[in-house]
Amino acid sequence: MTDPSASLSFFARFWLAWLCFWRCLVSREFAQAVLPTSRAYDAGQLKELPAGDVAPP
């Protein structure tokens, strides 16, 4: 497992964004799993989420 505090390079973030973009388009389940985390990030509550769990709806 990688160190969660390590920062990702630009190209690593670009590749991750590309993969997530396409996976959200083709997989409803993936998009539904990502949405609560995205909302928690927008609300500034991302660090309050336990690791491995999803945000409450």
Coordinates of N, CA and C in Angstrom, one line a residue:
M1 N 0.8 -1.2 0.0 CA 0.0 0.0 0.0 C 0.9 1.2 0.0
T2 N 0.4 2.3 -0.7 CA 1.2 3.5 -0.7 C 1.0 4.4 0.4
D3 N 1.9 5.3 0.6 CA 1.7 6.3 1.7 C 0.7 7.4 1.3
P4 N -0.4 7.5 2.0 CA -1.5 8.4 1.6 C -1.1 9.9 1.7
S5 N 0.0 10.2 2.5 CA 0.4 11.6 2.6 C 1.4 12.0 1.5
A6 N 1.8 11.0 0.7 CA 2.7 11.3 -0.4 C 1.9 12.1 -1.5
S7 N 2.5 13.1 -2.1 CA 1.8 13.8 -3.1 C 2.1 13.2 -4.5
L8 N 1.1 13.3 -5.3 CA 1.1 12.7 -6.7 C 1.7 13.7 -7.6
S9 N 2.5 13.2 -8.6 CA 3.0 14.1 -9.6 C 1.9 14.6 -10.5
F10 N 2.1 15.6 -11.3 CA 1.1 16.1 -12.2 C 0.6 15.0 -13.2
F11 N 1.5 14.2 -13.7 CA 1.2 13.2 -14.6 C 0.4 12.1 -14.0
A12 N 0.7 11.8 -12.7 CA 0.0 10.7 -12.0 C -1.5 11.2 -11.8
R13 N -1.6 12.5 -11.4 CA -3.0 13.1 -11.2 C -3.7 13.2 -12.5
F14 N -3.0 13.5 -13.6 CA -3.7 13.6 -14.9 C -4.2 12.2 -15.3
W15 N -3.4 11.2 -15.1 CA -3.8 9.8 -15.5 C -5.0 9.4 -14.6
L16 N -4.9 9.7 -13.3 CA -6.0 9.3 -12.4 C -7.3 10.0 -12.8
A17 N -7.2 11.3 -13.2 CA -8.4 12.0 -13.6 C -9.0 11.5 -14.9
W18 N -8.1 11.1 -15.8 CA -8.5 10.5 -17.1 C -9.3 9.2 -16.8
L19 N -8.7 8.3 -16.0 CA -9.3 7.0 -15.7 C -10.7 7.2 -15.0
C20 N -10.7 8.1 -14.0 CA -11.9 8.4 -13.3 C -13.0 9.0 -14.2
F21 N -12.6 9.9 -15.0 CA -13.6 10.4 -16.0 C -14.3 9.4 -16.8
W22 N -13.5 8.5 -17.4 CA -14.1 7.5 -18.3 C -14.8 6.4 -17.4
R23 N -14.3 6.1 -16.3 CA -15.0 5.1 -15.5 C -16.3 5.6 -15.0
C24 N -16.4 6.9 -14.6 CA -17.7 7.5 -14.2 C -18.7 7.5 -15.4
L25 N -18.2 7.6 -16.6 CA -19.1 7.6 -17.7 C -19.6 6.2 -18.0
V26 N -18.8 5.2 -17.8 CA -19.3 3.9 -18.2 C -19.8 3.0 -17.1
S27 N -19.5 3.4 -15.9 CA -19.9 2.6 -14.7 C -20.8 3.4 -13.7
R28 N -22.0 3.1 -13.7 CA -23.0 3.7 -12.8 C -22.6 3.5 -11.4
E29 N -22.1 2.3 -11.0 CA -21.7 1.9 -9.7 C -20.5 2.7 -9.2
F30 N -19.6 2.9 -10.1 CA -18.4 3.7 -9.8 C -18.8 5.1 -9.5
A31 N -19.6 5.7 -10.4 CA -20.0 7.1 -10.2 C -20.8 7.3 -8.9
Q32 N -21.6 6.3 -8.6 CA -22.4 6.4 -7.3 C -21.5 6.3 -6.1
A33 N -20.4 5.5 -6.2 CA -19.4 5.4 -5.1 C -18.6 6.7 -5.0
V34 N -18.3 7.4 -6.1 CA -17.5 8.6 -6.0 C -18.2 9.8 -5.6
L35 N -19.5 9.9 -5.9 CA -20.3 11.1 -5.7 C -20.3 11.5 -4.2
P36 N -20.5 10.6 -3.2 CA -20.5 11.1 -1.8 C -19.2 11.6 -1.4
T37 N -18.1 11.1 -1.9 CA -16.8 11.6 -1.5 C -16.5 12.9 -2.2
S38 N -17.0 13.1 -3.4 CA -16.9 14.4 -4.0 C -17.7 15.5 -3.3
R39 N -18.9 15.1 -2.8 CA -19.7 16.1 -2.0 C -19.0 16.4 -0.7
A40 N -18.4 15.4 -0.1 CA -17.7 15.7 1.2 C -16.6 16.6 1.0
Y41 N -15.8 16.4 -0.1 CA -14.7 17.3 -0.5 C -15.2 18.7 -0.7
D42 N -16.3 18.9 -1.4 CA -16.8 20.2 -1.7 C -17.3 20.9 -0.4
A43 N -17.8 20.1 0.5 CA -18.2 20.7 1.8 C -17.1 20.9 2.8
G44 N -15.9 20.5 2.4 CA -14.8 20.6 3.4 C -14.8 19.6 4.5
Q45 N -15.4 18.5 4.3 CA -15.5 17.4 5.3 C -14.8 16.1 4.9
L46 N -14.0 16.2 3.9 CA -13.3 15.0 3.4 C -12.5 14.3 4.5
K47 N -11.7 15.1 5.3 CA -10.9 14.5 6.3 C -11.6 13.9 7.4
E48 N -12.9 14.2 7.5 CA -13.8 13.6 8.6 C -14.2 12.2 8.2
L49 N -14.1 11.8 6.9 CA -14.5 10.4 6.5 C -13.5 9.4 7.0
P50 N -14.0 8.3 7.6 CA -13.1 7.2 7.9 C -12.6 6.6 6.6
A51 N -11.4 6.1 6.7 CA -10.7 5.5 5.5 C -11.5 4.2 5.1
G52 N -11.8 4.1 3.8 CA -12.6 2.9 3.3 C -14.1 3.1 3.4
D53 N -14.6 4.1 4.0 CA -16.0 4.3 4.0 C -16.4 5.4 3.1
V54 N -17.7 5.4 2.7 CA -18.2 6.5 1.9 C -19.0 7.5 2.7
A55 N -19.1 8.7 2.2 CA -19.8 9.7 2.9 C -21.3 9.4 3.0
P56 N -22.0 9.8 4.1 CA -23.4 9.6 4.1 C -24.1 10.4 3.1
P57 N -25.2 9.9 2.5 CA -26.0 10.6 1.5 C -26.5 11.9 1.9

